[in-house]
Short mmCIF file of C-alpha atoms and ligand atoms in Angstrom, two decimals:
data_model
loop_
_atom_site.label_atom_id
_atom_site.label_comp_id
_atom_site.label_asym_id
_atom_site.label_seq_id
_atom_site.Cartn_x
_atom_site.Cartn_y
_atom_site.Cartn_z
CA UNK Q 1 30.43 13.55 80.62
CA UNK Q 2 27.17 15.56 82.17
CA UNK Q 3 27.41 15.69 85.46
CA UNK Q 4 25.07 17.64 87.46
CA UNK Q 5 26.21 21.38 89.00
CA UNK Q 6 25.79 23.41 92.30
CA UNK Q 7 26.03 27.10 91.84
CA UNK Q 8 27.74 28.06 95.52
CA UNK Q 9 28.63 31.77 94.97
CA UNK Q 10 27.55 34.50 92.43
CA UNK Q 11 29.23 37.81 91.99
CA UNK Q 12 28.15 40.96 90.29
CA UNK Q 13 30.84 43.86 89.39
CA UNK Q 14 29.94 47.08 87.64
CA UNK Q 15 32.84 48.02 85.58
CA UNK Q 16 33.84 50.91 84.03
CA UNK Q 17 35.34 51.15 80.83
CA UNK Q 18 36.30 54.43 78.42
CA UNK Q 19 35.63 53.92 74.67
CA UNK Q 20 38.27 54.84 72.70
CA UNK Q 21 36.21 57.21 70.12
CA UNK Q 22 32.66 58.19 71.42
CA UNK Q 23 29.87 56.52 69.58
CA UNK Q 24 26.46 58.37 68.61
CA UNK Q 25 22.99 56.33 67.71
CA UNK Q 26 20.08 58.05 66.70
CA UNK Q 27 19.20 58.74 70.04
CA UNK Q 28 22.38 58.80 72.49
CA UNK Q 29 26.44 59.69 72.68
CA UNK Q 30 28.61 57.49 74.65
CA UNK Q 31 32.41 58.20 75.75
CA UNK Q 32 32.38 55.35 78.61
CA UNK Q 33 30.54 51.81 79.33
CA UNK Q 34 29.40 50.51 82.40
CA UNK Q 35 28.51 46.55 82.35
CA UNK Q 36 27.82 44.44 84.58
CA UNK Q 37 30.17 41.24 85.19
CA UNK Q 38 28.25 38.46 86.23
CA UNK Q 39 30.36 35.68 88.02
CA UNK Q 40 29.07 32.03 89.08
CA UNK Q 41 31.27 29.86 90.81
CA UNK Q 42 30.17 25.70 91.14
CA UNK Q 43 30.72 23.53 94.11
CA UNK Q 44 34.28 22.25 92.51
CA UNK Q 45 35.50 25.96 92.23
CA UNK Q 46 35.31 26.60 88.52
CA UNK Q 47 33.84 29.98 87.46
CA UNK Q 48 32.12 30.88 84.64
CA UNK Q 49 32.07 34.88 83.65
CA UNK Q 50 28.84 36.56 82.05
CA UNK Q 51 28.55 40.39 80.91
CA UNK Q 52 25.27 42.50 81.59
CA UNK Q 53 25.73 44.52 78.71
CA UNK Q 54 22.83 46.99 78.94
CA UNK Q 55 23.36 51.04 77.73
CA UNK Q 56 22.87 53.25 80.77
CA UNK Q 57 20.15 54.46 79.78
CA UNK Q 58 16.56 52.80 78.39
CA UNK Q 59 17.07 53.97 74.72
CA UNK Q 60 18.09 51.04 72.88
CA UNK Q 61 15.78 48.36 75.23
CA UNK Q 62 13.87 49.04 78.13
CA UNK Q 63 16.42 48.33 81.01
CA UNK Q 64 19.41 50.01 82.48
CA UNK Q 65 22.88 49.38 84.10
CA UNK Q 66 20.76 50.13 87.53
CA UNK Q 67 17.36 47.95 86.32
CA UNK Q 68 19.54 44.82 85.18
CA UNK Q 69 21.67 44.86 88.64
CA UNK Q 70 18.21 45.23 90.47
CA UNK Q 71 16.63 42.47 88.61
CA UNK Q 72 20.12 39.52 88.78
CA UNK Q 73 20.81 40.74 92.32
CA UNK Q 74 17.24 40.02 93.81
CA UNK Q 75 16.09 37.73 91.20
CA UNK Q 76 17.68 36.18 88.53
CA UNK Q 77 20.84 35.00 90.82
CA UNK Q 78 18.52 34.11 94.06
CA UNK Q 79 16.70 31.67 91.43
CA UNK Q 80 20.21 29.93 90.65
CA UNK Q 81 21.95 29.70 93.99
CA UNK Q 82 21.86 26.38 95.67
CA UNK Q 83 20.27 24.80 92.49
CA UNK Q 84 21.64 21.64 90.98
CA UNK Q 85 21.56 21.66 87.07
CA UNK Q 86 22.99 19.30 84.32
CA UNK Q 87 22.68 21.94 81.67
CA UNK Q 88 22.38 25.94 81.19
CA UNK Q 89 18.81 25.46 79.84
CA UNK Q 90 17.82 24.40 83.09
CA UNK Q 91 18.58 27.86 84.42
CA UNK Q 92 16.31 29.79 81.51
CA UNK Q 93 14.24 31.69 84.27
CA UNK Q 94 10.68 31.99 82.50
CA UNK Q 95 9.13 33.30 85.65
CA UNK Q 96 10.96 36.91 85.08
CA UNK Q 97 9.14 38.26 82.42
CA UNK Q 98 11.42 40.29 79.67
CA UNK Q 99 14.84 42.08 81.66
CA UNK Q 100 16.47 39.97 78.71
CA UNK Q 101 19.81 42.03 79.10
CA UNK Q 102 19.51 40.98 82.60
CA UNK Q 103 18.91 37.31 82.24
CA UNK Q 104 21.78 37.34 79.29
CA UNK Q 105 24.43 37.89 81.59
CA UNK Q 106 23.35 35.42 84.13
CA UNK Q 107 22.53 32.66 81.22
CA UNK Q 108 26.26 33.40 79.32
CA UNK Q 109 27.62 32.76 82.65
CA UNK Q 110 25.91 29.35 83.06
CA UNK Q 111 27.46 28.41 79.33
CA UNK Q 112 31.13 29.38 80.39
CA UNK Q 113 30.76 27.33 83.30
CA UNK Q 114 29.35 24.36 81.57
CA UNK Q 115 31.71 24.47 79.00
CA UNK Q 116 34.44 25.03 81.44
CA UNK Q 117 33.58 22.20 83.51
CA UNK Q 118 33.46 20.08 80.30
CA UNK Q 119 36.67 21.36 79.28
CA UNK Q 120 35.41 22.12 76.25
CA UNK Q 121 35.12 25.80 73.91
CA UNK Q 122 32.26 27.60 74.67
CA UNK Q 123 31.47 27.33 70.37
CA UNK Q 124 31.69 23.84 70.61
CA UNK Q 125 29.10 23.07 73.65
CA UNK Q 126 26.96 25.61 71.57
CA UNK Q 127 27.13 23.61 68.37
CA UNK Q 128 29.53 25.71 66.34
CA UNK Q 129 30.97 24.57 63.58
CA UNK Q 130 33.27 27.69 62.27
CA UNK Q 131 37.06 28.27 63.19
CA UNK Q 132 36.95 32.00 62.07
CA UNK Q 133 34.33 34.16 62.16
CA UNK Q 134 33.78 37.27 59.95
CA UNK Q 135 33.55 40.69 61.18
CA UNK Q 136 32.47 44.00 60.51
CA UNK Q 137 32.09 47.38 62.14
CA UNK Q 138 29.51 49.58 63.35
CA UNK Q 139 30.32 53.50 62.85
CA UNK Q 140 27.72 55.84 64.86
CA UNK Q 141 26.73 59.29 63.12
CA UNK Q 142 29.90 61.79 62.60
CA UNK Q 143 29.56 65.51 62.88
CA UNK Q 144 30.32 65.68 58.97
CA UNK Q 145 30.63 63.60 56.12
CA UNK Q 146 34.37 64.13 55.76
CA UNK Q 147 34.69 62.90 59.50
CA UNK Q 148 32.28 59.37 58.22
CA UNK Q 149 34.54 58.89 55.49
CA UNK Q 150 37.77 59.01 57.37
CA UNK Q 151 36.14 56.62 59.77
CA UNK Q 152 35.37 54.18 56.57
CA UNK Q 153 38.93 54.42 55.65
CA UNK Q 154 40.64 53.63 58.69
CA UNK Q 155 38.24 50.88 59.22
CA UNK Q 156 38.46 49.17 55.44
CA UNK Q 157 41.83 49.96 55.69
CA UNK Q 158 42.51 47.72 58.93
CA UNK Q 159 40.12 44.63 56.84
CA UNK Q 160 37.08 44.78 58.14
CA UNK Q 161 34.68 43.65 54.79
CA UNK Q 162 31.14 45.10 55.77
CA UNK Q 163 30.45 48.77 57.73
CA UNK Q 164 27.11 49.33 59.08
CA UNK Q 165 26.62 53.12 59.67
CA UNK Q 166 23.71 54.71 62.07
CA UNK Q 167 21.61 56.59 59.97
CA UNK Q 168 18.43 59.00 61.68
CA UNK Q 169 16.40 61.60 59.40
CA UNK Q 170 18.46 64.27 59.13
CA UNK Q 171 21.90 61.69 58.44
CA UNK Q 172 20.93 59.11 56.11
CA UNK Q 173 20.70 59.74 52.16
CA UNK Q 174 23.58 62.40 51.79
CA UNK Q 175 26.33 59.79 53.98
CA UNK Q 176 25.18 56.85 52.40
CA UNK Q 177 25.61 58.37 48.93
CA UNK Q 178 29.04 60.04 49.88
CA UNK Q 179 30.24 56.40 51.30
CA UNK Q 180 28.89 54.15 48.55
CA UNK Q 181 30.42 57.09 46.25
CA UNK Q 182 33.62 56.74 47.72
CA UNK Q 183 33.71 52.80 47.98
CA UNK Q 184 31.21 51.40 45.11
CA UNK Q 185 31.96 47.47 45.94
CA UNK Q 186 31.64 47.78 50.02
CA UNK Q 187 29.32 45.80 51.82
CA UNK Q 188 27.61 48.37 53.52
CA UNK Q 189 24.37 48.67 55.52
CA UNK Q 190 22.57 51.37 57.53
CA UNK Q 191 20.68 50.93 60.93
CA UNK Q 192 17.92 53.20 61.95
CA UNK Q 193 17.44 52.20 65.68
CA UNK Q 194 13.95 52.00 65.12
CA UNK Q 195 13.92 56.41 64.49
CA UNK Q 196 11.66 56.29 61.62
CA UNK Q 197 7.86 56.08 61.33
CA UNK Q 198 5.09 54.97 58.31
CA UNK Q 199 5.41 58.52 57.21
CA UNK Q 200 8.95 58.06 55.80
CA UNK Q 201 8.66 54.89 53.64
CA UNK Q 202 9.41 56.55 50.27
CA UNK Q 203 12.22 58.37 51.92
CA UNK Q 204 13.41 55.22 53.20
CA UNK Q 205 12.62 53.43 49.52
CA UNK Q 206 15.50 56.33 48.21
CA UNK Q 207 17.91 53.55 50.16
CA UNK Q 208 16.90 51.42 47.20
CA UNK Q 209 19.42 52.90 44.80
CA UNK Q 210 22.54 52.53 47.31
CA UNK Q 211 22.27 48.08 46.87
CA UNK Q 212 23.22 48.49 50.68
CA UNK Q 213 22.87 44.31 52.04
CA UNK Q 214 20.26 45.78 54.31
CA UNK Q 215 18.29 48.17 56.23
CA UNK Q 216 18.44 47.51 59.73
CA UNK Q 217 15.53 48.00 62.16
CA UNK Q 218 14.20 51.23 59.94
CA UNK Q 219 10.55 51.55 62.13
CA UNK Q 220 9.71 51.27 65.79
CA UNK Q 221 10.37 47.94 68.00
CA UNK Q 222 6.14 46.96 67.69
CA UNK Q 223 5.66 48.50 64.32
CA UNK Q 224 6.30 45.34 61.93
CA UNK Q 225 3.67 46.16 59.77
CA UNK Q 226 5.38 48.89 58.39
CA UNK Q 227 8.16 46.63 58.00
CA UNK Q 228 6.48 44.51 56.08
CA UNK Q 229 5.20 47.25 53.77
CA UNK Q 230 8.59 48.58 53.54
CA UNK Q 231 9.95 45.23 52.39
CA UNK Q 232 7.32 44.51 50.22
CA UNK Q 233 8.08 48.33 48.27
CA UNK Q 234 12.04 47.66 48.38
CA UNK Q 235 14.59 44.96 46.90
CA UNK Q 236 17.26 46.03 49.71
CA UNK Q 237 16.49 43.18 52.49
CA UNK Q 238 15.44 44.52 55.54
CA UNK Q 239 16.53 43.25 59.03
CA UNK Q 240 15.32 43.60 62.53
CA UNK Q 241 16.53 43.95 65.43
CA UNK Q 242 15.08 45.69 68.62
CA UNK Q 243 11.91 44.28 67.09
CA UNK Q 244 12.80 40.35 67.97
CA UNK Q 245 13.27 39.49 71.67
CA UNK Q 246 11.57 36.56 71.39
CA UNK Q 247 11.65 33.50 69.29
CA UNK Q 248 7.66 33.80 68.99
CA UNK Q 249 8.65 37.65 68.12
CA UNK Q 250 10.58 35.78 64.91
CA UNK Q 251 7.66 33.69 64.27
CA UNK Q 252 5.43 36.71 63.94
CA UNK Q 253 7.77 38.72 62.15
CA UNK Q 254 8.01 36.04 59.85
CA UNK Q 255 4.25 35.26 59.09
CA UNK Q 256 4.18 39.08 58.07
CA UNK Q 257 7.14 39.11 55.76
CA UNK Q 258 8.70 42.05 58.09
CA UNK Q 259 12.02 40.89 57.23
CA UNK Q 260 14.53 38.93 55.19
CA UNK Q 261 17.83 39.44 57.65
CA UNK Q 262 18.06 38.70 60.80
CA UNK Q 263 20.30 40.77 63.77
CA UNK Q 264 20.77 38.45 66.61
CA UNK Q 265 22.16 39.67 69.83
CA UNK Q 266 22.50 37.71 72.92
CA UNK Q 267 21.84 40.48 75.00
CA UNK Q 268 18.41 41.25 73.75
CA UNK Q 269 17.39 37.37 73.37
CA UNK Q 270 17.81 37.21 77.00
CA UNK Q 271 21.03 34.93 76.34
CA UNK Q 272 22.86 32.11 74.58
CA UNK Q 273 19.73 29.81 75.00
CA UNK Q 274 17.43 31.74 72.90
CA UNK Q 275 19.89 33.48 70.30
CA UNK Q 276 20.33 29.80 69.77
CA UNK Q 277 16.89 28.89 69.45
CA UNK Q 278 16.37 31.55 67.25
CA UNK Q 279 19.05 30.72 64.77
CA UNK Q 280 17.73 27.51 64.70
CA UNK Q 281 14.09 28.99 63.71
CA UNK Q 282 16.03 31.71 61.22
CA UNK Q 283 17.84 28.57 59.71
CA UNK Q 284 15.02 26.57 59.39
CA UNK Q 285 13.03 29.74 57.17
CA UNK Q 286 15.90 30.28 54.86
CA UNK Q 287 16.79 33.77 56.90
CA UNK Q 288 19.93 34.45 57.13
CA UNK Q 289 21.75 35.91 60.72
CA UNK Q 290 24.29 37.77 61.84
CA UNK Q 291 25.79 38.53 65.68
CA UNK Q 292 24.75 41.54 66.76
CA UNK Q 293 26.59 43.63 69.37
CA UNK Q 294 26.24 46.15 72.32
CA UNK Q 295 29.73 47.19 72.77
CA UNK Q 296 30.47 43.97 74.83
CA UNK Q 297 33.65 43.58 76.74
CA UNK Q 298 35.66 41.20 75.90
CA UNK Q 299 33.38 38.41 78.04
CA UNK Q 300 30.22 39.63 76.08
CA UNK Q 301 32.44 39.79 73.06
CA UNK Q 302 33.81 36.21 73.25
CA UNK Q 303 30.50 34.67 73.62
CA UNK Q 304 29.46 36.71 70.71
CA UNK Q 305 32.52 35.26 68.48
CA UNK Q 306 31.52 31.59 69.99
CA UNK Q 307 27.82 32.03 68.98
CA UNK Q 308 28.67 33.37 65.40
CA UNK Q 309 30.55 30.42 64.50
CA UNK Q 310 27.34 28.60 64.55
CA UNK Q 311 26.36 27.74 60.91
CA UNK Q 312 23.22 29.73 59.79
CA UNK Q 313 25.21 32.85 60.89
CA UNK Q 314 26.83 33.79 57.23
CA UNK Q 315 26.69 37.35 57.42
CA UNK Q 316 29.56 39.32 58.79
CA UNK Q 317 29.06 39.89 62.70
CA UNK Q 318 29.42 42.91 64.94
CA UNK Q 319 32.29 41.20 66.30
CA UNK Q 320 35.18 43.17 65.73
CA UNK Q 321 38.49 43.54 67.38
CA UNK Q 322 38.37 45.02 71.28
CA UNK Q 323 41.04 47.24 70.38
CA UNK Q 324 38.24 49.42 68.18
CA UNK Q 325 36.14 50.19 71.51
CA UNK Q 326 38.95 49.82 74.32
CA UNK Q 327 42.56 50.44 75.20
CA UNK Q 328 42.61 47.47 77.25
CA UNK Q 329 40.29 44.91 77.35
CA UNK Q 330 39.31 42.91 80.25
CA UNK Q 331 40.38 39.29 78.96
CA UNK Q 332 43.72 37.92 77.82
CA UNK Q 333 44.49 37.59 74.96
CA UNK Q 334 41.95 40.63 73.76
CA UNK Q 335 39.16 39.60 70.54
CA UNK Q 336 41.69 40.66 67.49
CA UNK Q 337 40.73 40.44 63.80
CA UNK Q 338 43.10 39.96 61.24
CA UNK Q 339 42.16 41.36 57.98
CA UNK Q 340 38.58 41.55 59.67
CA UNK Q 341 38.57 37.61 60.36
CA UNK Q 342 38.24 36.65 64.37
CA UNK Q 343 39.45 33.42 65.36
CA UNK Q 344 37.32 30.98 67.47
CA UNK Q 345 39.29 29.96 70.71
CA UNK Q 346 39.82 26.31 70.61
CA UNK Q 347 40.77 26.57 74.48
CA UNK Q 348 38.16 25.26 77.28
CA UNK Q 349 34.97 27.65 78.38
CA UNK Q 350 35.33 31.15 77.18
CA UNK Q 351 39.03 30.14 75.89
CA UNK Q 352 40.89 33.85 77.09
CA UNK Q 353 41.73 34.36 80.38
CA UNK Q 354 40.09 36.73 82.34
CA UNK Q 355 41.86 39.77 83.90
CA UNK Q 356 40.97 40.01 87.62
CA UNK Q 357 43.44 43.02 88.24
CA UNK Q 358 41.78 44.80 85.26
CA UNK Q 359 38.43 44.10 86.21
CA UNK Q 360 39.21 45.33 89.91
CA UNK Q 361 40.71 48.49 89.06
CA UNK Q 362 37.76 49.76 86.53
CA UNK Q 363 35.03 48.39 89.38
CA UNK Q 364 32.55 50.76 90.48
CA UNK Q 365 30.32 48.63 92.27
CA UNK Q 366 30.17 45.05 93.74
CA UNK Q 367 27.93 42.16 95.72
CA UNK Q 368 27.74 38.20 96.61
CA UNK Q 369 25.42 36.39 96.95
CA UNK Q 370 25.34 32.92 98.30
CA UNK Q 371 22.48 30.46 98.80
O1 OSB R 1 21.66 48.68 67.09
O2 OSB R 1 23.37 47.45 66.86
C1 OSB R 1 22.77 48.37 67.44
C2 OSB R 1 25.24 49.77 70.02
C3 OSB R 1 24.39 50.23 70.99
C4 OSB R 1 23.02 50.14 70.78
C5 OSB R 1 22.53 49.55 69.61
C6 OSB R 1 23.40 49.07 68.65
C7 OSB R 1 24.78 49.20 68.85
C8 OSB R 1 25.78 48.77 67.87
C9 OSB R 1 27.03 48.18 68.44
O3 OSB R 1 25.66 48.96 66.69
C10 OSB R 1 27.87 47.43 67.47
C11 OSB R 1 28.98 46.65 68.16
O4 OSB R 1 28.90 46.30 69.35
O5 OSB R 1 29.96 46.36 67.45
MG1 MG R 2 20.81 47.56 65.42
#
């Protein structure tokens, strides 16, 4: 079945997309997305689609719509072009050091072309053995309480089982008490984006009381020691995120105790390779994982549903339905969750069909590149 493959053309498109309610993190507002499409195309013609799905700006991770495009334009897709490869590892460029968001969109788009060329799902070349995958939502911070809890309404009310909601200093006991208040069995969890520092631990250890599933990256990306005290104060797991773009990140984080939950996102991981690799280490330590998100498109998104159905991942993923971030979506048919349950495609590669016209219309920007 392997048989070796020639990347001949690579494409890049910056598309613009408007969200459909603007989201707010502890440290930025969004009312549209630009990501970056990345496009490979083999010797026999098939194309496999990857999404760049940075933020604009370096608040989240270090890079940017304009870093990523700067680092896969003279770098990342130079390294694949020409090159004959049997499998997407092959293409895991170690020579680039971090610009994970970067290398994610180039390394996705190996994987849809692999499984493509296989004509086989994208969660079955990955080793997935779910058909459905659970999701939840993400809610960003709300002007006022009242505005939080008709966001938790319209979102338990459409099925989704577990909310996350960004918390910061001056937005975290008072919603979290309102919401738990207001739906006592929810699965509910709060992420800090990494806001907080060692001076807040007992205001953090109020969280305690609220048996959220988790606290999500509470203290700054380097700062595990204070996750590890944190954890060791609390019962309320805590999970990290920005922390872990590494696998040896994980193995660290680990040896400290700084966590008990794992967020994995492909973006951050630097791509399907790793996220893999790191589920495999999460699996291995009894730590359990969950698909974390950036927004995505609906290329980013289905390779999110495909990784999720992998087996350690039993926590509800940020997977939900394209509809909550975008009129339209970019791929045919769009990610849809049914009582918040996403069903894995059992078509070949990224199993929707991507939508050219769409992704023409919204493009701001564009290049090829061949060898
Ligand atoms: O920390 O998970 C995060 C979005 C932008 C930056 C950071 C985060 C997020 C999300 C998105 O929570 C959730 C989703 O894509 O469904
Ligand atoms: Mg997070």
């Amino acid at each position: 079945m392997s048989t070796d493959l020639k990347i001949v053309a690579a494409r890049l498109h910056r598309v613009r997309l408007p969200l459909v309610h603007a989201f707010q993190t502890s440290s930025h507002r969004k009312a549209f997305l630009d990501h970056i499409l990345v496009e490979l195309e083999d010797a026999s013609g098939a194309i496999g689609w990857g999404e760049i799905a940075s933020s604009s700006d370096p608040y989240y991770a270090p890079e940017t719509v304009e870093s990523c495009w700067h680092i896969a334009e003279h770098y990342l897709l130079p390294a694949v072009l020409g090159r004959v490869w049997s499998h997407p590892s092959d293409l895991v460029n170690m020579k680039v050091r971090g610009n994970n968001f970067a290398k994610a969109g180039v390394d996705t788009a190996a994987w849809t072309l692999w499984a493509e060329t296989q004509s086989l799902p994208l969660a079955t070349v990955l080793g997935g053995t779910r058909t459905e995958v659970v999701a939840g939502v993400s809610l960003g911070i709300e002007p006022t309480i009242d505005e939080l809890l008709q966001q938790v309404e319209q979102q338990v009310e459409a099925g989704y089982p577990r909310v996350k909601l960004k918390i910061t200093q001056d937005w975290d006991v008072e919603p979290v008490r309102a919401v738990r208040a207001a739906y006592p069995e929810l699965d509910l969890h709060v992420d800090a984006n990494g806001i907080y520092t060692a001076d807040d631990v007992e205001r953090l250890a109020k969280l305690d009381d609220f048996e959220l599933t988790m606290i999500e990256q509470p203290f700054a990306p380097k700062d595990l020691l204070t996750h590890a005290k944190l954890q060791s104060m609390i019962d309320t797991p805590v999970c990290l995120d920005e922390s872990i773009e590494t696998v040896d990140d994980l193995e660290t984080a680990l040896e400290l105790r700084a966590l008990q939950v794992l967020n994995i996102k492909v973006s951050r991981m630097g791509g399907l390779t790793p996220a893999r690799r790191a589920h495999d280490r999460a699996q291995q330590a009894g730590i359990p994982v969950w698909c974390g998100g950036m927004h995505e498109f609906g290329i980013g998104r289905a390779a999110n549903v495909a990784l999720s159905s992998l087996p350690g991942f039993t926590l509800p993923s940020d997977v939900s339905a394209s509809e909550k971030y975008y009129a339209r979506d970019l791929i045919e048919p769009a990610v849809v969750a049914a009582d918040g349950v996403v069903q894995v495609p059992t078509g070949p590669g990224l199993g929707h069909r991507v939508d050219r016209d769409l992704i023409a219309a919204n493009t701001v920007g564009t290049v090829q590149l061949a060898p």
